[in-house]
mmCIF file of C-alpha atoms in Angstrom:
data_model
loop_
_atom_site.group_PDB
_atom_site.id
_atom_site.type_symbol
_atom_site.label_atom_id
_atom_site.label_comp_id
_atom_site.label_asym_id
_atom_site.label_seq_id
_atom_site.Cartn_x
_atom_site.Cartn_y
_atom_site.Cartn_z
ATOM 1 C CA MET A 8 114.639 55.450 249.904
ATOM 2 C CA ASN A 9 113.331 53.271 252.751
ATOM 3 C CA PHE A 10 116.490 53.394 254.848
ATOM 4 C CA LYS A 11 116.404 56.163 257.477
ATOM 5 C CA MET A 12 119.089 57.188 259.947
ATOM 6 C CA ASN A 13 119.151 59.338 263.050
ATOM 7 C CA HIS A 14 121.044 62.411 261.866
ATOM 8 C CA ALA A 15 121.651 63.795 265.361
ATOM 9 C CA GLU A 16 123.065 60.476 266.543
ATOM 10 C CA TRP A 17 125.398 60.096 263.564
ATOM 11 C CA GLY A 18 126.418 63.752 263.762
ATOM 12 C CA GLU A 19 127.721 63.082 267.248
ATOM 13 C CA LEU A 20 130.016 60.400 265.818
ATOM 14 C CA ALA A 21 131.726 62.882 263.484
ATOM 15 C CA SER A 22 134.689 63.195 265.852
ATOM 16 C CA LEU A 23 135.599 59.559 265.169
ATOM 17 C CA PRO A 24 138.015 58.860 262.288
ATOM 18 C CA ALA A 25 136.233 58.767 258.928
ATOM 19 C CA ARG A 26 137.260 55.175 258.262
ATOM 20 C CA ARG A 27 135.884 54.074 261.632
ATOM 21 C CA ARG A 28 132.575 55.839 260.961
ATOM 22 C CA ALA A 29 132.270 53.969 257.670
ATOM 23 C CA GLU A 30 132.998 50.636 259.368
ATOM 24 C CA LEU A 31 130.407 51.317 262.072
ATOM 25 C CA PHE A 32 127.874 52.332 259.447
ATOM 26 C CA ALA A 33 128.356 49.073 257.563
ATOM 27 C CA ARG A 34 127.728 47.118 260.744
ATOM 28 C CA TYR A 35 124.760 49.298 261.673
ATOM 29 C CA ARG A 36 123.090 48.799 258.288
ATOM 30 C CA ALA A 37 123.567 45.047 258.598
ATOM 31 C CA HIS A 38 121.866 44.959 262.032
ATOM 32 C CA GLN A 39 119.670 48.053 261.934
ATOM 33 C CA SER A 40 116.559 46.358 263.263
ATOM 34 C CA LYS A 41 118.417 44.720 266.152
ATOM 35 C CA LYS A 42 121.041 47.175 267.413
ATOM 36 C CA GLU A 43 121.386 50.843 268.249
ATOM 37 C CA ILE A 44 124.554 52.517 267.032
ATOM 38 C CA SER A 45 125.707 53.147 270.613
ATOM 39 C CA THR A 46 125.937 49.395 271.216
ATOM 40 C CA LEU A 47 128.515 49.117 268.433
ATOM 41 C CA LEU A 48 130.909 51.575 270.083
ATOM 42 C CA SER A 49 133.721 50.532 272.399
ATOM 43 C CA SER A 50 133.959 52.133 275.838
ATOM 44 C CA GLU A 51 137.033 54.056 274.664
ATOM 45 C CA GLU A 52 135.113 55.391 271.662
ATOM 46 C CA ARG A 53 132.270 56.577 273.890
ATOM 47 C CA LYS A 54 134.760 58.415 276.070
ATOM 48 C CA TRP A 55 136.475 59.907 273.003
ATOM 49 C CA ILE A 56 133.168 61.227 271.634
ATOM 50 C CA LYS A 57 132.322 62.874 274.966
ATOM 51 C CA ARG A 58 135.764 64.517 275.167
ATOM 52 C CA ASN A 59 135.810 65.636 271.531
ATOM 53 C CA SER A 60 132.293 66.816 270.723
ATOM 54 C CA THR A 61 132.453 69.078 267.676
ATOM 55 C CA ASP A 62 130.580 72.301 266.957
ATOM 56 C CA PHE A 63 130.052 72.896 263.233
ATOM 57 C CA GLN A 64 128.274 76.238 263.582
ATOM 58 C CA ALA A 65 131.041 78.232 261.886
ATOM 59 C CA PHE A 66 131.043 75.747 258.999
ATOM 60 C CA PHE A 67 127.265 76.047 258.624
ATOM 61 C CA GLU A 68 127.433 79.849 258.672
ATOM 62 C CA GLU A 69 129.902 79.694 255.754
ATOM 63 C CA GLY A 70 127.333 77.771 253.713
ATOM 64 C CA GLY A 71 128.606 74.314 254.618
ATOM 65 C CA ARG A 72 126.318 71.330 255.040
ATOM 66 C CA ILE A 73 126.419 67.795 256.344
ATOM 67 C CA ILE A 74 125.008 65.417 253.731
ATOM 68 C CA PHE A 75 123.735 62.209 255.280
ATOM 69 C CA TYR A 76 123.444 58.841 253.554
ATOM 70 C CA ASP A 77 119.655 59.108 253.344
ATOM 71 C CA ASP A 78 119.594 62.700 252.022
ATOM 72 C CA ASP A 79 118.468 63.346 248.453
ATOM 73 C CA ASN A 80 121.779 65.054 247.606
ATOM 74 C CA TYR A 81 123.897 62.111 248.767
ATOM 75 C CA PRO A 82 125.627 60.681 245.661
ATOM 76 C CA ARG A 83 123.512 57.746 244.519
ATOM 77 C CA LEU A 84 126.359 55.498 243.340
ATOM 78 C CA LEU A 85 128.342 56.081 246.533
ATOM 79 C CA ARG A 86 125.678 54.122 248.393
ATOM 80 C CA GLU A 87 126.827 51.002 246.504
ATOM 81 C CA ILE A 88 130.454 50.842 247.650
ATOM 82 C CA THR A 89 132.022 48.933 250.503
ATOM 83 C CA PHE A 90 132.347 51.115 253.610
ATOM 84 C CA THR A 91 130.221 53.915 252.257
ATOM 85 C CA PRO A 92 130.464 57.088 254.408
ATOM 86 C CA PRO A 93 127.428 57.709 256.641
ATOM 87 C CA LEU A 94 127.908 61.430 256.113
ATOM 88 C CA LEU A 95 129.836 63.928 253.995
ATOM 89 C CA PHE A 96 130.755 67.553 254.600
ATOM 90 C CA GLY A 97 130.123 69.801 251.630
ATOM 91 C CA LYS A 98 130.150 73.362 250.328
ATOM 92 C CA GLY A 99 128.774 74.775 247.108
ATOM 93 C CA ASN A 100 126.247 73.671 244.500
ATOM 94 C CA PHE A 101 124.902 70.415 245.926
ATOM 95 C CA SER A 102 122.680 69.720 242.919
ATOM 96 C CA LEU A 103 125.845 68.676 241.034
ATOM 97 C CA LEU A 104 126.014 65.573 243.242
ATOM 98 C CA GLU A 105 122.842 64.316 241.562
ATOM 99 C CA LYS A 106 124.432 64.339 238.078
ATOM 100 C CA GLU A 107 126.117 61.390 236.408
ATOM 101 C CA LEU A 108 129.844 62.030 236.814
ATOM 102 C CA ILE A 109 133.131 61.041 235.216
ATOM 103 C CA THR A 110 136.227 61.194 237.424
ATOM 104 C CA VAL A 111 139.330 62.661 235.777
ATOM 105 C CA ILE A 112 142.644 61.794 237.441
ATOM 106 C CA GLY A 113 146.299 61.314 236.593
ATOM 107 C CA THR A 114 149.853 62.049 237.574
ATOM 108 C CA HIS A 115 150.975 64.744 239.989
ATOM 109 C CA GLN A 116 154.077 65.292 237.836
ATOM 110 C CA MET A 117 152.541 66.365 234.555
ATOM 111 C CA ARG A 118 154.313 66.694 231.256
ATOM 112 C CA PRO A 119 153.147 69.110 228.528
ATOM 113 C CA TYR A 120 151.406 66.241 226.712
ATOM 114 C CA GLY A 121 149.499 65.191 229.835
ATOM 115 C CA LYS A 122 148.422 68.754 230.557
ATOM 116 C CA ALA A 123 147.122 69.210 226.996
ATOM 117 C CA VAL A 124 145.252 65.884 227.153
ATOM 118 C CA THR A 125 143.701 66.733 230.535
ATOM 119 C CA ARG A 126 142.487 70.118 229.319
ATOM 120 C CA PHE A 127 141.089 68.577 226.116
ATOM 121 C CA PHE A 128 139.117 65.858 227.898
ATOM 122 C CA THR A 129 137.903 68.092 230.728
ATOM 123 C CA ASN A 130 136.669 70.654 228.235
ATOM 124 C CA GLY A 131 134.827 68.030 226.192
ATOM 125 C CA LEU A 132 133.265 66.244 229.159
ATOM 126 C CA MET A 133 131.988 69.479 230.673
ATOM 127 C CA LYS A 134 130.152 70.183 227.415
ATOM 128 C CA SER A 135 128.510 66.740 227.557
ATOM 129 C CA LYS A 136 125.634 65.409 229.656
ATOM 130 C CA PHE A 137 128.128 64.242 232.281
ATOM 131 C CA GLY A 138 129.539 66.224 235.146
ATOM 132 C CA VAL A 139 133.245 66.096 236.005
ATOM 133 C CA LEU A 140 134.745 65.037 239.325
ATOM 134 C CA THR A 141 138.350 65.287 240.502
ATOM 135 C CA GLY A 142 140.528 65.928 243.546
ATOM 136 C CA THR A 143 142.649 68.827 244.776
ATOM 137 C CA LEU A 144 146.254 67.731 244.311
ATOM 138 C CA ASN A 145 148.820 69.439 242.117
ATOM 139 C CA GLY A 146 149.230 68.148 238.584
ATOM 140 C CA THR A 147 146.297 66.528 236.794
ATOM 141 C CA GLU A 148 143.678 67.334 239.430
ATOM 142 C CA GLU A 149 144.664 70.998 239.594
ATOM 143 C CA THR A 150 144.584 71.188 235.781
ATOM 144 C CA VAL A 151 141.057 69.746 235.762
ATOM 145 C CA LEU A 152 139.971 72.329 238.334
ATOM 146 C CA ARG A 153 141.522 75.266 236.473
ATOM 147 C CA THR A 154 140.042 74.121 233.160
ATOM 148 C CA SER A 155 136.594 73.795 234.720
ATOM 149 C CA ALA A 156 136.923 77.205 236.381
ATOM 150 C CA ARG A 157 137.426 78.792 232.977
ATOM 151 C CA MET A 158 134.248 77.052 231.788
ATOM 152 C CA GLY A 159 132.015 78.143 234.653
ATOM 153 C CA GLY A 160 133.342 75.942 237.434
ATOM 154 C CA GLU A 161 130.474 73.451 237.736
ATOM 155 C CA ILE A 162 132.614 70.596 239.014
ATOM 156 C CA VAL A 163 132.620 68.154 241.932
ATOM 157 C CA CYS A 164 135.819 68.089 243.965
ATOM 158 C CA VAL A 165 136.728 65.536 246.655
ATOM 159 C CA LEU A 166 139.016 66.904 249.371
ATOM 160 C CA ALA A 167 141.699 64.990 251.278
ATOM 161 C CA SER A 168 141.234 67.202 254.334
ATOM 162 C CA GLY A 169 138.606 69.290 256.088
ATOM 163 C CA HIS A 170 137.226 72.487 254.557
ATOM 164 C CA HIS A 171 139.101 74.740 256.997
ATOM 165 C CA SER A 172 142.444 73.055 256.216
ATOM 166 C CA LEU A 173 142.382 72.893 252.421
ATOM 167 C CA PHE A 174 145.276 70.949 250.885
ATOM 168 C CA PRO A 175 147.525 71.729 249.144
ATOM 169 C CA LYS A 176 147.844 75.309 250.367
ATOM 170 C CA ASN A 177 148.786 76.665 246.939
ATOM 171 C CA ASN A 178 145.356 75.622 245.611
ATOM 172 C CA ARG A 179 143.252 77.152 248.397
ATOM 173 C CA GLN A 180 142.247 80.237 246.419
ATOM 174 C CA LEU A 181 141.286 78.040 243.460
ATOM 175 C CA LEU A 182 139.186 75.745 245.671
ATOM 176 C CA GLU A 183 137.402 78.681 247.277
ATOM 177 C CA LYS A 184 136.555 79.900 243.777
ATOM 178 C CA ILE A 185 135.287 76.442 242.809
ATOM 179 C CA GLU A 186 132.893 76.460 245.777
ATOM 180 C CA GLN A 187 131.060 79.443 244.254
ATOM 181 C CA THR A 188 129.780 77.397 241.296
ATOM 182 C CA GLY A 189 130.901 73.811 241.918
ATOM 183 C CA VAL A 190 130.866 71.721 245.066
ATOM 184 C CA THR A 191 133.587 70.410 247.389
ATOM 185 C CA ILE A 192 132.944 67.348 249.550
ATOM 186 C CA THR A 193 134.928 65.363 252.096
ATOM 187 C CA GLU A 194 134.587 62.727 254.799
ATOM 188 C CA TYR A 195 136.623 64.846 257.200
ATOM 189 C CA THR A 196 135.395 67.370 259.747
ATOM 190 C CA PRO A 197 136.117 71.013 258.807
ATOM 191 C CA ASP A 198 139.203 71.424 261.012
ATOM 192 C CA THR A 199 140.842 68.114 260.048
ATOM 193 C CA ALA A 200 144.294 68.713 258.543
ATOM 194 C CA PHE A 201 145.580 66.716 255.584
ATOM 195 C CA ASP A 202 147.204 63.374 256.310
ATOM 196 C CA SER A 203 148.800 61.255 253.583
ATOM 197 C CA ARG A 204 146.793 58.279 254.864
ATOM 198 C CA PHE A 205 143.644 60.078 253.713
ATOM 199 C CA LEU A 206 144.638 59.707 250.060
ATOM 200 C CA GLU A 207 143.633 56.046 249.950
ATOM 201 C CA GLU A 208 140.341 56.763 251.712
ATOM 202 C CA ARG A 209 139.697 59.554 249.222
ATOM 203 C CA SER A 210 140.457 57.247 246.288
ATOM 204 C CA ARG A 211 137.463 55.012 247.006
ATOM 205 C CA LEU A 212 135.226 58.115 246.881
ATOM 206 C CA LEU A 213 136.761 59.444 243.664
ATOM 207 C CA SER A 214 135.792 56.222 241.927
ATOM 208 C CA GLY A 215 132.693 55.367 243.947
ATOM 209 C CA ILE A 216 130.766 58.542 243.172
ATOM 210 C CA SER A 217 131.191 58.349 239.402
ATOM 211 C CA ARG A 218 130.088 56.194 236.464
ATOM 212 C CA GLY A 219 133.661 55.874 235.266
ATOM 213 C CA VAL A 220 137.269 56.931 235.824
ATOM 214 C CA LEU A 221 139.419 58.569 233.146
ATOM 215 C CA LEU A 222 143.204 58.415 233.526
ATOM 216 C CA THR A 223 144.933 61.020 231.359
ATOM 217 C CA GLU A 224 148.589 60.299 232.241
ATOM 218 C CA GLU A 225 150.409 58.190 234.834
ATOM 219 C CA LYS A 226 153.676 56.379 235.422
ATOM 220 C CA SER A 227 154.043 52.859 236.807
ATOM 221 C CA ARG A 228 153.102 52.664 240.490
ATOM 222 C CA GLY A 229 151.725 56.219 240.356
ATOM 223 C CA GLY A 230 149.243 57.295 243.026
ATOM 224 C CA ALA A 231 146.318 57.627 240.607
ATOM 225 C CA LEU A 232 146.447 53.888 239.961
ATOM 226 C CA LEU A 233 144.978 53.304 243.419
ATOM 227 C CA THR A 234 141.790 55.070 242.331
ATOM 228 C CA VAL A 235 141.716 52.863 239.227
ATOM 229 C CA GLN A 236 142.050 49.790 241.449
ATOM 230 C CA TYR A 237 139.025 50.910 243.473
ATOM 231 C CA ALA A 238 137.129 51.607 240.247
ATOM 232 C CA VAL A 239 137.656 48.010 239.130
ATOM 233 C CA GLU A 240 136.528 46.681 242.521
ATOM 234 C CA GLN A 241 133.447 48.904 242.377
ATOM 235 C CA ASN A 242 132.592 47.794 238.831
ATOM 236 C CA ARG A 243 133.160 51.238 237.317
ATOM 237 C CA GLU A 244 134.312 51.850 233.753
ATOM 238 C CA VAL A 245 138.028 52.644 233.362
ATOM 239 C CA PHE A 246 139.180 54.841 230.471
ATOM 240 C CA VAL A 247 142.819 55.532 229.646
ATOM 241 C CA VAL A 248 144.435 57.971 227.225
ATOM 242 C CA PRO A 249 147.553 56.512 225.552
ATOM 243 C CA GLY A 250 150.748 58.487 225.942
ATOM 244 C CA ASN A 251 154.240 58.800 224.533
ATOM 245 C CA ILE A 252 155.839 55.338 224.228
ATOM 246 C CA PHE A 253 159.254 56.907 224.915
ATOM 247 C CA SER A 254 158.136 58.505 228.185
ATOM 248 C CA ASP A 255 158.317 56.794 231.581
ATOM 249 C CA GLY A 256 155.430 59.056 232.585
ATOM 250 C CA SER A 257 153.031 57.019 230.435
ATOM 251 C CA THR A 258 153.990 53.485 231.470
ATOM 252 C CA GLY A 259 151.245 53.182 234.080
ATOM 253 C CA ALA A 260 148.601 54.204 231.556
ATOM 254 C CA HIS A 261 149.921 51.770 228.960
ATOM 255 C CA ASP A 262 149.963 48.918 231.470
ATOM 256 C CA LEU A 263 146.266 49.515 232.166
ATOM 257 C CA ILE A 264 145.433 49.455 228.457
ATOM 258 C CA MET A 265 147.260 46.122 228.099
ATOM 259 C CA GLU A 266 145.257 44.804 231.081
ATOM 260 C CA GLY A 267 141.959 45.672 229.401
ATOM 261 C CA ALA A 268 141.141 49.295 230.227
ATOM 262 C CA ARG A 269 139.251 51.114 227.482
ATOM 263 C CA LEU A 270 141.569 53.198 225.300
ATOM 264 C CA VAL A 271 140.060 56.597 224.390
ATOM 265 C CA ALA A 272 141.350 59.347 222.110
ATOM 266 C CA ASN A 273 138.618 61.950 222.608
ATOM 267 C CA PRO A 274 135.871 62.846 225.116
ATOM 268 C CA GLN A 275 133.076 61.681 222.829
ATOM 269 C CA GLN A 276 134.352 58.111 223.062
ATOM 270 C CA VAL A 277 133.889 58.273 226.837
ATOM 271 C CA VAL A 278 130.350 59.623 226.508
ATOM 272 C CA GLU A 279 129.333 57.173 223.784
ATOM 273 C CA SER A 280 130.496 54.164 225.809
ATOM 274 C CA PHE A 281 127.480 54.673 228.101
ATOM 275 C CA LEU A 282 124.959 54.713 225.253
ATOM 276 C CA PHE A 283 125.123 50.974 224.623
#
């Protein structure tokens, strides 16, 4: 790609909030030939960066990397979204970021039906030409991770925290296992603890990195619907598995189908939708 960035300069900005880095990067790209990044910072931000310079040596020694926007391993489709991150922190098999991916998400309060559906679709997608992407939360995302681990663990996982503060704590051992064959990425510096506000920021990455988003189960106003909203804004395909009409846990999924999301009953239907 023709666009080049000063990695040392942007690395120094890592102590700023991830959202602010993305905003600055959008402005920088719009005025690259006219302005240096330092001119876009407020005086308070300059002071903050000086007071909070970050050393990532321990992270690098653990096999971690910073992936910059102009690196080959930076997810290609993520470059298209609004407020794309200038850099990502990652651990694991970075070649997986170059694959075409399908994001699998859903409720954090799974029912037996939703768990069976999630396992079925994850299994099928991992046997296809597509890679699978998900998050770290309990419920659907954890089920995707555990299913992938049993199949070799080549999965992309987006964190809602830094790598040294993996969230939720009960999934830390699983995530460390995933890093041996898959890859974990995040906008947040290694020591950044989880904050519920990060879930929305993470949602735009869950959809932005992939070709499409698959919702396996969700209630009305469920958290996974935010990722679907971003997927629509980013012009990604949205796939939904129908659920039990007598269950409140499926109302969010059914609403999406009525609004025009693509109903799917097996993984092959997801794969075949990209052949035409």
